[in-house]
JSON list of C-alpha atoms in Angstrom, two decimals:
[
{"chain": "A", "resi": 10, "resn": "UNK", "atom": "CA", "xyz": [5.47, -11.52, -9.05]},
{"chain": "A", "resi": 11, "resn": "UNK", "atom": "CA", "xyz": [3.18, -11.37, -12.09]},
{"chain": "A", "resi": 12, "resn": "UNK", "atom": "CA", "xyz": [3.27, -8.26, -14.24]},
{"chain": "A", "resi": 13, "resn": "UNK", "atom": "CA", "xyz": [0.61, -5.84, -13.03]},
{"chain": "A", "resi": 14, "resn": "UNK", "atom": "CA", "xyz": [-1.01, -2.70, -14.42]},
{"chain": "A", "resi": 15, "resn": "UNK", "atom": "CA", "xyz": [-0.95, 0.61, -12.57]},
{"chain": "A", "resi": 16, "resn": "UNK", "atom": "CA", "xyz": [-2.18, 4.13, -13.25]},
{"chain": "A", "resi": 17, "resn": "UNK", "atom": "CA", "xyz": [-0.39, 7.24, -11.97]},
{"chain": "A", "resi": 18, "resn": "UNK", "atom": "CA", "xyz": [-2.51, 10.40, -11.97]},
{"chain": "A", "resi": 19, "resn": "UNK", "atom": "CA", "xyz": [-0.28, 13.47, -12.01]},
{"chain": "A", "resi": 20, "resn": "UNK", "atom": "CA", "xyz": [3.29, 13.38, -13.27]},
{"chain": "A", "resi": 21, "resn": "UNK", "atom": "CA", "xyz": [5.09, 15.38, -10.60]},
{"chain": "A", "resi": 22, "resn": "UNK", "atom": "CA", "xyz": [8.25, 14.28, -8.81]},
{"chain": "A", "resi": 23, "resn": "UNK", "atom": "CA", "xyz": [6.36, 12.05, -6.38]},
{"chain": "A", "resi": 24, "resn": "UNK", "atom": "CA", "xyz": [4.32, 10.32, -9.09]},
{"chain": "A", "resi": 25, "resn": "UNK", "atom": "CA", "xyz": [7.44, 9.89, -11.20]},
{"chain": "A", "resi": 26, "resn": "UNK", "atom": "CA", "xyz": [9.29, 8.27, -8.31]},
{"chain": "A", "resi": 27, "resn": "UNK", "atom": "CA", "xyz": [6.49, 5.73, -7.80]},
{"chain": "A", "resi": 28, "resn": "UNK", "atom": "CA", "xyz": [6.36, 5.04, -11.55]},
{"chain": "A", "resi": 29, "resn": "UNK", "atom": "CA", "xyz": [10.11, 4.46, -11.86]},
{"chain": "A", "resi": 30, "resn": "UNK", "atom": "CA", "xyz": [10.07, 1.88, -9.07]},
{"chain": "A", "resi": 31, "resn": "UNK", "atom": "CA", "xyz": [7.06, 0.07, -10.55]},
{"chain": "A", "resi": 32, "resn": "UNK", "atom": "CA", "xyz": [8.71, 0.03, -14.00]},
{"chain": "A", "resi": 33, "resn": "UNK", "atom": "CA", "xyz": [11.97, -1.21, -12.47]},
{"chain": "A", "resi": 34, "resn": "UNK", "atom": "CA", "xyz": [10.06, -4.15, -11.05]},
{"chain": "A", "resi": 35, "resn": "UNK", "atom": "CA", "xyz": [8.63, -5.01, -14.46]},
{"chain": "A", "resi": 36, "resn": "UNK", "atom": "CA", "xyz": [5.08, -3.69, -14.19]},
{"chain": "A", "resi": 37, "resn": "UNK", "atom": "CA", "xyz": [3.00, -1.77, -16.71]},
{"chain": "A", "resi": 38, "resn": "UNK", "atom": "CA", "xyz": [2.61, 1.90, -15.78]},
{"chain": "A", "resi": 39, "resn": "UNK", "atom": "CA", "xyz": [0.25, 4.44, -17.34]},
{"chain": "A", "resi": 40, "resn": "UNK", "atom": "CA", "xyz": [0.59, 8.17, -16.65]},
{"chain": "A", "resi": 41, "resn": "UNK", "atom": "CA", "xyz": [-2.47, 10.41, -16.93]},
{"chain": "A", "resi": 42, "resn": "UNK", "atom": "CA", "xyz": [-2.20, 14.20, -16.80]},
{"chain": "A", "resi": 43, "resn": "UNK", "atom": "CA", "xyz": [-4.04, 17.15, -18.34]},
{"chain": "A", "resi": 44, "resn": "UNK", "atom": "CA", "xyz": [-0.81, 18.94, -19.26]},
{"chain": "A", "resi": 45, "resn": "UNK", "atom": "CA", "xyz": [0.44, 17.77, -22.67]},
{"chain": "A", "resi": 46, "resn": "UNK", "atom": "CA", "xyz": [3.94, 19.13, -22.01]},
{"chain": "A", "resi": 47, "resn": "UNK", "atom": "CA", "xyz": [4.28, 17.09, -18.83]},
{"chain": "A", "resi": 48, "resn": "UNK", "atom": "CA", "xyz": [2.96, 13.99, -20.57]},
{"chain": "A", "resi": 49, "resn": "UNK", "atom": "CA", "xyz": [5.52, 14.42, -23.32]},
{"chain": "A", "resi": 50, "resn": "UNK", "atom": "CA", "xyz": [8.36, 14.72, -20.79]},
{"chain": "A", "resi": 51, "resn": "UNK", "atom": "CA", "xyz": [7.49, 11.47, -19.03]},
{"chain": "A", "resi": 52, "resn": "UNK", "atom": "CA", "xyz": [6.50, 9.46, -22.08]},
{"chain": "A", "resi": 53, "resn": "UNK", "atom": "CA", "xyz": [9.86, 7.65, -22.25]},
{"chain": "A", "resi": 54, "resn": "UNK", "atom": "CA", "xyz": [9.75, 6.67, -18.58]},
{"chain": "A", "resi": 55, "resn": "UNK", "atom": "CA", "xyz": [6.52, 4.65, -18.58]},
{"chain": "A", "resi": 56, "resn": "UNK", "atom": "CA", "xyz": [4.57, 2.13, -20.63]},
{"chain": "A", "resi": 57, "resn": "UNK", "atom": "CA", "xyz": [2.05, 4.71, -21.77]},
{"chain": "A", "resi": 58, "resn": "UNK", "atom": "CA", "xyz": [1.59, 8.45, -21.11]},
{"chain": "A", "resi": 59, "resn": "UNK", "atom": "CA", "xyz": [-1.83, 9.92, -21.86]},
{"chain": "A", "resi": 60, "resn": "UNK", "atom": "CA", "xyz": [-3.23, 13.44, -21.93]},
{"chain": "A", "resi": 61, "resn": "UNK", "atom": "CA", "xyz": [-6.52, 13.30, -20.06]},
{"chain": "A", "resi": 62, "resn": "UNK", "atom": "CA", "xyz": [-8.67, 14.39, -17.14]},
{"chain": "A", "resi": 63, "resn": "UNK", "atom": "CA", "xyz": [-8.79, 12.05, -14.15]},
{"chain": "A", "resi": 64, "resn": "UNK", "atom": "CA", "xyz": [-12.13, 13.55, -13.09]},
{"chain": "A", "resi": 65, "resn": "UNK", "atom": "CA", "xyz": [-13.70, 12.49, -16.39]},
{"chain": "A", "resi": 66, "resn": "UNK", "atom": "CA", "xyz": [-15.05, 8.95, -16.35]},
{"chain": "A", "resi": 67, "resn": "UNK", "atom": "CA", "xyz": [-14.62, 8.58, -20.11]},
{"chain": "A", "resi": 68, "resn": "UNK", "atom": "CA", "xyz": [-10.92, 9.45, -19.88]},
{"chain": "A", "resi": 69, "resn": "UNK", "atom": "CA", "xyz": [-10.43, 6.93, -17.09]},
{"chain": "A", "resi": 70, "resn": "UNK", "atom": "CA", "xyz": [-12.24, 4.26, -19.07]},
{"chain": "A", "resi": 71, "resn": "UNK", "atom": "CA", "xyz": [-10.06, 5.08, -22.08]},
{"chain": "A", "resi": 72, "resn": "UNK", "atom": "CA", "xyz": [-6.93, 4.12, -20.12]},
{"chain": "A", "resi": 73, "resn": "UNK", "atom": "CA", "xyz": [-8.56, 0.87, -18.98]},
{"chain": "A", "resi": 74, "resn": "UNK", "atom": "CA", "xyz": [-9.54, 1.77, -15.43]},
{"chain": "A", "resi": 75, "resn": "UNK", "atom": "CA", "xyz": [-11.52, -1.44, -14.98]},
{"chain": "A", "resi": 76, "resn": "UNK", "atom": "CA", "xyz": [-8.44, -3.52, -15.81]},
{"chain": "A", "resi": 77, "resn": "UNK", "atom": "CA", "xyz": [-6.08, -1.81, -13.36]},
{"chain": "A", "resi": 78, "resn": "UNK", "atom": "CA", "xyz": [-4.44, -3.55, -10.42]},
{"chain": "A", "resi": 79, "resn": "UNK", "atom": "CA", "xyz": [-4.02, -0.22, -8.66]},
{"chain": "A", "resi": 80, "resn": "UNK", "atom": "CA", "xyz": [-3.73, 3.54, -9.02]},
{"chain": "A", "resi": 81, "resn": "UNK", "atom": "CA", "xyz": [-1.84, 6.37, -7.36]},
{"chain": "A", "resi": 82, "resn": "UNK", "atom": "CA", "xyz": [-3.48, 9.80, -7.31]},
{"chain": "A", "resi": 83, "resn": "UNK", "atom": "CA", "xyz": [-0.31, 11.88, -7.04]},
{"chain": "A", "resi": 84, "resn": "UNK", "atom": "CA", "xyz": [-2.04, 15.28, -7.26]},
{"chain": "A", "resi": 85, "resn": "UNK", "atom": "CA", "xyz": [-2.09, 17.22, -4.02]},
{"chain": "A", "resi": 86, "resn": "UNK", "atom": "CA", "xyz": [-2.39, 20.91, -4.81]},
{"chain": "A", "resi": 87, "resn": "UNK", "atom": "CA", "xyz": [-5.72, 20.68, -6.66]},
{"chain": "A", "resi": 88, "resn": "UNK", "atom": "CA", "xyz": [-8.00, 19.32, -3.96]},
{"chain": "A", "resi": 89, "resn": "UNK", "atom": "CA", "xyz": [-11.03, 18.97, -6.21]},
{"chain": "A", "resi": 90, "resn": "UNK", "atom": "CA", "xyz": [-9.17, 16.86, -8.77]},
{"chain": "A", "resi": 91, "resn": "UNK", "atom": "CA", "xyz": [-7.56, 14.80, -6.02]},
{"chain": "A", "resi": 92, "resn": "UNK", "atom": "CA", "xyz": [-10.87, 14.00, -4.34]},
{"chain": "A", "resi": 93, "resn": "UNK", "atom": "CA", "xyz": [-12.98, 13.49, -7.47]},
{"chain": "A", "resi": 94, "resn": "UNK", "atom": "CA", "xyz": [-10.43, 11.28, -9.22]},
{"chain": "A", "resi": 95, "resn": "UNK", "atom": "CA", "xyz": [-10.04, 9.13, -6.10]},
{"chain": "A", "resi": 96, "resn": "UNK", "atom": "CA", "xyz": [-13.81, 8.72, -5.85]},
{"chain": "A", "resi": 97, "resn": "UNK", "atom": "CA", "xyz": [-14.19, 7.91, -9.56]},
{"chain": "A", "resi": 98, "resn": "UNK", "atom": "CA", "xyz": [-11.41, 5.33, -9.56]},
{"chain": "A", "resi": 99, "resn": "UNK", "atom": "CA", "xyz": [-13.04, 3.49, -6.65]},
{"chain": "A", "resi": 100, "resn": "UNK", "atom": "CA", "xyz": [-16.48, 3.71, -8.30]},
{"chain": "A", "resi": 101, "resn": "UNK", "atom": "CA", "xyz": [-14.97, 2.14, -11.43]},
{"chain": "A", "resi": 102, "resn": "UNK", "atom": "CA", "xyz": [-13.75, -0.78, -9.38]},
{"chain": "A", "resi": 103, "resn": "UNK", "atom": "CA", "xyz": [-10.01, -0.12, -9.08]},
{"chain": "A", "resi": 104, "resn": "UNK", "atom": "CA", "xyz": [-9.03, -2.48, -6.23]},
{"chain": "A", "resi": 105, "resn": "UNK", "atom": "CA", "xyz": [-6.30, -0.27, -4.75]},
{"chain": "A", "resi": 106, "resn": "UNK", "atom": "CA", "xyz": [-6.20, 3.52, -4.82]},
{"chain": "A", "resi": 107, "resn": "UNK", "atom": "CA", "xyz": [-3.39, 5.33, -3.00]},
{"chain": "A", "resi": 108, "resn": "UNK", "atom": "CA", "xyz": [-4.00, 9.09, -2.82]},
{"chain": "A", "resi": 109, "resn": "UNK", "atom": "CA", "xyz": [-1.59, 11.91, -2.02]},
{"chain": "A", "resi": 110, "resn": "UNK", "atom": "CA", "xyz": [-2.70, 14.34, 0.69]},
{"chain": "A", "resi": 111, "resn": "UNK", "atom": "CA", "xyz": [-1.32, 17.75, 1.60]},
{"chain": "A", "resi": 112, "resn": "UNK", "atom": "CA", "xyz": [-2.86, 17.94, 5.08]},
{"chain": "A", "resi": 113, "resn": "UNK", "atom": "CA", "xyz": [-4.53, 15.75, 7.66]},
{"chain": "A", "resi": 114, "resn": "UNK", "atom": "CA", "xyz": [-7.95, 17.18, 6.77]},
{"chain": "A", "resi": 115, "resn": "UNK", "atom": "CA", "xyz": [-7.34, 16.49, 3.07]},
{"chain": "A", "resi": 116, "resn": "UNK", "atom": "CA", "xyz": [-6.42, 12.94, 4.03]},
{"chain": "A", "resi": 117, "resn": "UNK", "atom": "CA", "xyz": [-9.63, 12.49, 6.02]},
{"chain": "A", "resi": 118, "resn": "UNK", "atom": "CA", "xyz": [-11.72, 13.52, 3.02]},
{"chain": "A", "resi": 119, "resn": "UNK", "atom": "CA", "xyz": [-9.80, 11.17, 0.72]},
{"chain": "A", "resi": 120, "resn": "UNK", "atom": "CA", "xyz": [-10.36, 8.37, 3.18]},
{"chain": "A", "resi": 121, "resn": "UNK", "atom": "CA", "xyz": [-14.09, 9.06, 3.23]},
{"chain": "A", "resi": 122, "resn": "UNK", "atom": "CA", "xyz": [-14.40, 8.93, -0.56]},
{"chain": "A", "resi": 123, "resn": "UNK", "atom": "CA", "xyz": [-12.71, 5.54, -0.67]},
{"chain": "A", "resi": 124, "resn": "UNK", "atom": "CA", "xyz": [-8.92, 5.89, -0.82]},
{"chain": "A", "resi": 125, "resn": "UNK", "atom": "CA", "xyz": [-7.30, 2.66, 0.36]},
{"chain": "A", "resi": 126, "resn": "UNK", "atom": "CA", "xyz": [-4.22, 4.42, 1.67]},
{"chain": "A", "resi": 127, "resn": "UNK", "atom": "CA", "xyz": [-3.41, 8.09, 2.25]},
{"chain": "A", "resi": 128, "resn": "UNK", "atom": "CA", "xyz": [0.08, 9.18, 1.22]},
{"chain": "A", "resi": 129, "resn": "UNK", "atom": "CA", "xyz": [1.94, 12.16, 2.66]},
{"chain": "A", "resi": 130, "resn": "UNK", "atom": "CA", "xyz": [4.94, 12.59, 0.31]},
{"chain": "A", "resi": 131, "resn": "UNK", "atom": "CA", "xyz": [7.02, 14.39, 2.92]},
{"chain": "A", "resi": 132, "resn": "UNK", "atom": "CA", "xyz": [6.76, 11.20, 4.99]},
{"chain": "A", "resi": 133, "resn": "UNK", "atom": "CA", "xyz": [6.36, 8.52, 2.33]},
{"chain": "A", "resi": 134, "resn": "UNK", "atom": "CA", "xyz": [9.11, 7.98, -0.25]},
{"chain": "A", "resi": 135, "resn": "UNK", "atom": "CA", "xyz": [8.01, 7.03, -3.75]},
{"chain": "A", "resi": 136, "resn": "UNK", "atom": "CA", "xyz": [9.89, 3.70, -3.68]},
{"chain": "A", "resi": 137, "resn": "UNK", "atom": "CA", "xyz": [8.15, 2.74, -0.43]},
{"chain": "A", "resi": 138, "resn": "UNK", "atom": "CA", "xyz": [4.74, 3.60, -1.88]},
{"chain": "A", "resi": 139, "resn": "UNK", "atom": "CA", "xyz": [5.42, 1.51, -5.00]},
{"chain": "A", "resi": 140, "resn": "UNK", "atom": "CA", "xyz": [6.30, -1.50, -2.85]},
{"chain": "A", "resi": 141, "resn": "UNK", "atom": "CA", "xyz": [3.23, -1.12, -0.64]},
{"chain": "A", "resi": 142, "resn": "UNK", "atom": "CA", "xyz": [1.04, -0.80, -3.73]},
{"chain": "A", "resi": 143, "resn": "UNK", "atom": "CA", "xyz": [2.23, -4.26, -4.79]},
{"chain": "A", "resi": 144, "resn": "UNK", "atom": "CA", "xyz": [1.81, -5.70, -1.28]},
{"chain": "A", "resi": 145, "resn": "UNK", "atom": "CA", "xyz": [-1.26, -3.92, 0.14]},
{"chain": "A", "resi": 146, "resn": "UNK", "atom": "CA", "xyz": [-1.81, -6.36, 2.97]},
{"chain": "A", "resi": 147, "resn": "UNK", "atom": "CA", "xyz": [1.46, -5.28, 4.59]},
{"chain": "A", "resi": 148, "resn": "UNK", "atom": "CA", "xyz": [1.20, -2.27, 6.91]},
{"chain": "A", "resi": 149, "resn": "UNK", "atom": "CA", "xyz": [4.85, -1.51, 6.25]},
{"chain": "A", "resi": 150, "resn": "UNK", "atom": "CA", "xyz": [7.51, -3.01, 4.02]},
{"chain": "A", "resi": 151, "resn": "UNK", "atom": "CA", "xyz": [11.17, -2.08, 3.68]},
{"chain": "A", "resi": 152, "resn": "UNK", "atom": "CA", "xyz": [14.69, -3.24, 2.83]},
{"chain": "A", "resi": 153, "resn": "UNK", "atom": "CA", "xyz": [17.24, -4.33, 5.39]},
{"chain": "A", "resi": 154, "resn": "UNK", "atom": "CA", "xyz": [20.36, -6.10, 4.10]},
{"chain": "A", "resi": 155, "resn": "UNK", "atom": "CA", "xyz": [21.52, -9.22, 2.24]},
{"chain": "A", "resi": 156, "resn": "UNK", "atom": "CA", "xyz": [18.18, -9.70, 0.50]},
{"chain": "A", "resi": 157, "resn": "UNK", "atom": "CA", "xyz": [16.17, -9.42, 3.70]},
{"chain": "A", "resi": 158, "resn": "UNK", "atom": "CA", "xyz": [13.15, -7.19, 4.20]},
{"chain": "A", "resi": 159, "resn": "UNK", "atom": "CA", "xyz": [11.01, -6.26, 7.17]},
{"chain": "A", "resi": 160, "resn": "UNK", "atom": "CA", "xyz": [7.23, -6.15, 7.19]},
{"chain": "A", "resi": 161, "resn": "UNK", "atom": "CA", "xyz": [4.54, -5.17, 9.66]},
{"chain": "A", "resi": 162, "resn": "UNK", "atom": "CA", "xyz": [1.69, -7.67, 9.35]},
{"chain": "A", "resi": 163, "resn": "UNK", "atom": "CA", "xyz": [-1.69, -7.36, 11.02]},
{"chain": "A", "resi": 164, "resn": "UNK", "atom": "CA", "xyz": [-3.16, -10.50, 12.56]},
{"chain": "A", "resi": 165, "resn": "UNK", "atom": "CA", "xyz": [-6.52, -11.44, 11.07]},
{"chain": "A", "resi": 166, "resn": "UNK", "atom": "CA", "xyz": [-9.47, -13.37, 12.42]},
{"chain": "A", "resi": 167, "resn": "UNK", "atom": "CA", "xyz": [-8.42, -16.76, 11.04]},
{"chain": "A", "resi": 168, "resn": "UNK", "atom": "CA", "xyz": [-5.24, -16.87, 13.14]},
{"chain": "A", "resi": 169, "resn": "UNK", "atom": "CA", "xyz": [-6.67, -15.34, 16.33]},
{"chain": "A", "resi": 170, "resn": "UNK", "atom": "CA", "xyz": [-5.98, -17.70, 19.21]},
{"chain": "A", "resi": 171, "resn": "UNK", "atom": "CA", "xyz": [-2.95, -19.30, 17.54]},
{"chain": "A", "resi": 172, "resn": "UNK", "atom": "CA", "xyz": [0.20, -19.29, 19.67]},
{"chain": "A", "resi": 173, "resn": "UNK", "atom": "CA", "xyz": [3.51, -18.09, 18.26]},
{"chain": "A", "resi": 174, "resn": "UNK", "atom": "CA", "xyz": [4.89, -21.55, 19.01]},
{"chain": "A", "resi": 175, "resn": "UNK", "atom": "CA", "xyz": [2.25, -23.11, 16.78]},
{"chain": "A", "resi": 176, "resn": "UNK", "atom": "CA", "xyz": [2.86, -20.52, 14.08]},
{"chain": "A", "resi": 177, "resn": "UNK", "atom": "CA", "xyz": [6.57, -21.49, 14.18]},
{"chain": "A", "resi": 178, "resn": "UNK", "atom": "CA", "xyz": [7.45, -18.95, 11.50]},
{"chain": "A", "resi": 179, "resn": "UNK", "atom": "CA", "xyz": [11.21, -19.47, 11.73]},
{"chain": "A", "resi": 180, "resn": "UNK", "atom": "CA", "xyz": [11.11, -23.22, 11.08]},
{"chain": "A", "resi": 181, "resn": "UNK", "atom": "CA", "xyz": [8.26, -23.19, 8.55]},
{"chain": "A", "resi": 182, "resn": "UNK", "atom": "CA", "xyz": [9.21, -20.12, 6.55]},
{"chain": "A", "resi": 183, "resn": "UNK", "atom": "CA", "xyz": [12.62, -18.90, 7.65]},
{"chain": "A", "resi": 184, "resn": "UNK", "atom": "CA", "xyz": [10.97, -15.72, 8.96]},
{"chain": "A", "resi": 185, "resn": "UNK", "atom": "CA", "xyz": [11.94, -14.15, 12.28]},
{"chain": "A", "resi": 186, "resn": "UNK", "atom": "CA", "xyz": [9.29, -12.43, 14.40]},
{"chain": "A", "resi": 187, "resn": "UNK", "atom": "CA", "xyz": [11.37, -9.57, 15.79]},
{"chain": "A", "resi": 188, "resn": "UNK", "atom": "CA", "xyz": [8.73, -7.87, 17.94]},
{"chain": "A", "resi": 189, "resn": "UNK", "atom": "CA", "xyz": [4.99, -7.50, 18.42]},
{"chain": "A", "resi": 190, "resn": "UNK", "atom": "CA", "xyz": [2.57, -4.68, 19.05]},
{"chain": "A", "resi": 191, "resn": "UNK", "atom": "CA", "xyz": [-0.27, -6.30, 20.92]},
{"chain": "A", "resi": 192, "resn": "UNK", "atom": "CA", "xyz": [-3.77, -5.07, 21.64]},
{"chain": "A", "resi": 193, "resn": "UNK", "atom": "CA", "xyz": [-4.43, -3.80, 25.15]},
{"chain": "A", "resi": 194, "resn": "UNK", "atom": "CA", "xyz": [-6.99, -5.68, 27.21]},
{"chain": "A", "resi": 195, "resn": "UNK", "atom": "CA", "xyz": [-9.03, -2.44, 27.28]},
{"chain": "A", "resi": 196, "resn": "UNK", "atom": "CA", "xyz": [-9.37, -2.23, 23.49]},
{"chain": "A", "resi": 197, "resn": "UNK", "atom": "CA", "xyz": [-12.41, -3.32, 21.51]},
{"chain": "A", "resi": 198, "resn": "UNK", "atom": "CA", "xyz": [-12.03, -6.69, 19.71]},
{"chain": "A", "resi": 199, "resn": "UNK", "atom": "CA", "xyz": [-10.56, -6.63, 16.21]},
{"chain": "A", "resi": 200, "resn": "UNK", "atom": "CA", "xyz": [-9.16, -3.11, 16.13]},
{"chain": "A", "resi": 201, "resn": "UNK", "atom": "CA", "xyz": [-5.71, -2.16, 14.85]},
{"chain": "A", "resi": 202, "resn": "UNK", "atom": "CA", "xyz": [-2.86, -2.07, 17.37]},
{"chain": "A", "resi": 203, "resn": "UNK", "atom": "CA", "xyz": [-1.63, 1.17, 15.78]},
{"chain": "A", "resi": 204, "resn": "UNK", "atom": "CA", "xyz": [-4.78, 3.10, 16.72]},
{"chain": "A", "resi": 205, "resn": "UNK", "atom": "CA", "xyz": [-5.49, 1.86, 20.24]},
{"chain": "A", "resi": 206, "resn": "UNK", "atom": "CA", "xyz": [-3.60, 1.37, 23.51]},
{"chain": "A", "resi": 207, "resn": "UNK", "atom": "CA", "xyz": [-0.98, -1.27, 22.81]},
{"chain": "A", "resi": 208, "resn": "UNK", "atom": "CA", "xyz": [2.31, -2.56, 24.09]},
{"chain": "A", "resi": 209, "resn": "UNK", "atom": "CA", "xyz": [5.46, -3.69, 22.33]},
{"chain": "A", "resi": 210, "resn": "UNK", "atom": "CA", "xyz": [6.50, -7.18, 23.38]},
{"chain": "A", "resi": 211, "resn": "UNK", "atom": "CA", "xyz": [9.38, -9.53, 22.78]},
{"chain": "A", "resi": 212, "resn": "UNK", "atom": "CA", "xyz": [8.01, -12.61, 20.98]},
{"chain": "A", "resi": 213, "resn": "UNK", "atom": "CA", "xyz": [6.93, -15.34, 23.38]},
{"chain": "A", "resi": 214, "resn": "UNK", "atom": "CA", "xyz": [5.96, -18.76, 22.07]},
{"chain": "A", "resi": 215, "resn": "UNK", "atom": "CA", "xyz": [3.10, -19.07, 24.56]},
{"chain": "A", "resi": 216, "resn": "UNK", "atom": "CA", "xyz": [1.47, -15.79, 23.48]},
{"chain": "A", "resi": 217, "resn": "UNK", "atom": "CA", "xyz": [-1.92, -16.26, 21.78]},
{"chain": "A", "resi": 218, "resn": "UNK", "atom": "CA", "xyz": [-2.41, -13.92, 18.85]},
{"chain": "A", "resi": 219, "resn": "UNK", "atom": "CA", "xyz": [-5.38, -11.54, 18.87]},
{"chain": "A", "resi": 220, "resn": "UNK", "atom": "CA", "xyz": [-7.04, -10.02, 15.83]},
{"chain": "A", "resi": 221, "resn": "UNK", "atom": "CA", "xyz": [-5.47, -6.60, 15.33]},
{"chain": "A", "resi": 222, "resn": "UNK", "atom": "CA", "xyz": [-2.08, -7.46, 16.82]},
{"chain": "A", "resi": 223, "resn": "UNK", "atom": "CA", "xyz": [0.83, -6.41, 14.61]},
{"chain": "A", "resi": 224, "resn": "UNK", "atom": "CA", "xyz": [3.93, -8.55, 14.08]},
{"chain": "A", "resi": 225, "resn": "UNK", "atom": "CA", "xyz": [7.24, -7.12, 12.91]},
{"chain": "A", "resi": 226, "resn": "UNK", "atom": "CA", "xyz": [8.72, -9.88, 10.75]},
{"chain": "A", "resi": 227, "resn": "UNK", "atom": "CA", "xyz": [12.09, -10.16, 9.01]},
{"chain": "A", "resi": 228, "resn": "UNK", "atom": "CA", "xyz": [12.78, -12.43, 6.04]},
{"chain": "A", "resi": 229, "resn": "UNK", "atom": "CA", "xyz": [12.80, -12.66, 2.27]},
{"chain": "A", "resi": 230, "resn": "UNK", "atom": "CA", "xyz": [9.81, -11.16, 0.51]},
{"chain": "A", "resi": 231, "resn": "UNK", "atom": "CA", "xyz": [8.19, -14.41, -0.76]},
{"chain": "A", "resi": 232, "resn": "UNK", "atom": "CA", "xyz": [8.31, -15.86, 2.74]},
{"chain": "A", "resi": 233, "resn": "UNK", "atom": "CA", "xyz": [6.89, -12.66, 4.25]},
{"chain": "A", "resi": 234, "resn": "UNK", "atom": "CA", "xyz": [4.03, -12.84, 1.76]},
{"chain": "A", "resi": 235, "resn": "UNK", "atom": "CA", "xyz": [3.43, -16.47, 2.75]},
{"chain": "A", "resi": 236, "resn": "UNK", "atom": "CA", "xyz": [3.36, -15.49, 6.43]},
{"chain": "A", "resi": 237, "resn": "UNK", "atom": "CA", "xyz": [0.80, -12.80, 5.65]},
{"chain": "A", "resi": 238, "resn": "UNK", "atom": "CA", "xyz": [-1.43, -15.40, 3.98]},
{"chain": "A", "resi": 239, "resn": "UNK", "atom": "CA", "xyz": [-1.25, -17.55, 7.10]},
{"chain": "A", "resi": 240, "resn": "UNK", "atom": "CA", "xyz": [-2.00, -14.89, 9.71]},
{"chain": "A", "resi": 241, "resn": "UNK", "atom": "CA", "xyz": [-3.70, -12.09, 7.75]}
]
């Protein structure tokens, strides 16, 4: 994967965990925090650590907000900073903004101001968030064993109507479709199988994919990414 550029707003334990994983994978990571002491402590862990205010557009521009591949707003306790910085980052064109929430209501507000994914640190480990930031089209991504990973991939419009037999993921890509969450007949077209009545099925070659179905796939990461391109 090409080297990418990420911003972490807030240098707490959660933000640091995300940053370490991104750095481990060879990406450029910038920390932004108003507390100079915190910035000093993390300066050796990241590409660049900057004292600044994430609710100030000039400070965001100074760290190259328009050139970012993604950002994580890792501040939860200060709701105003969390919400305003999320909104500003999206207004400045950051393609992916993951924002930490401390409650469901906080998460709803972050979603409304543009956050691409809401993170609840008590549920979402920093390493997992770092991986999803690099593969935003996956609903879920995790390690298994012997170099294999699992991914939940949502079916898009371009592959709706394709049968699993025609997809033939095992032969074409070496990817196993382990299970499926399929849209109920009562659901509106194109919705997400996580949010509507759905059923878990064993893969059946004759099944015709519907937009919004979710496939649980197992394979190596490059092949999982290729599968996502085909069905996403």
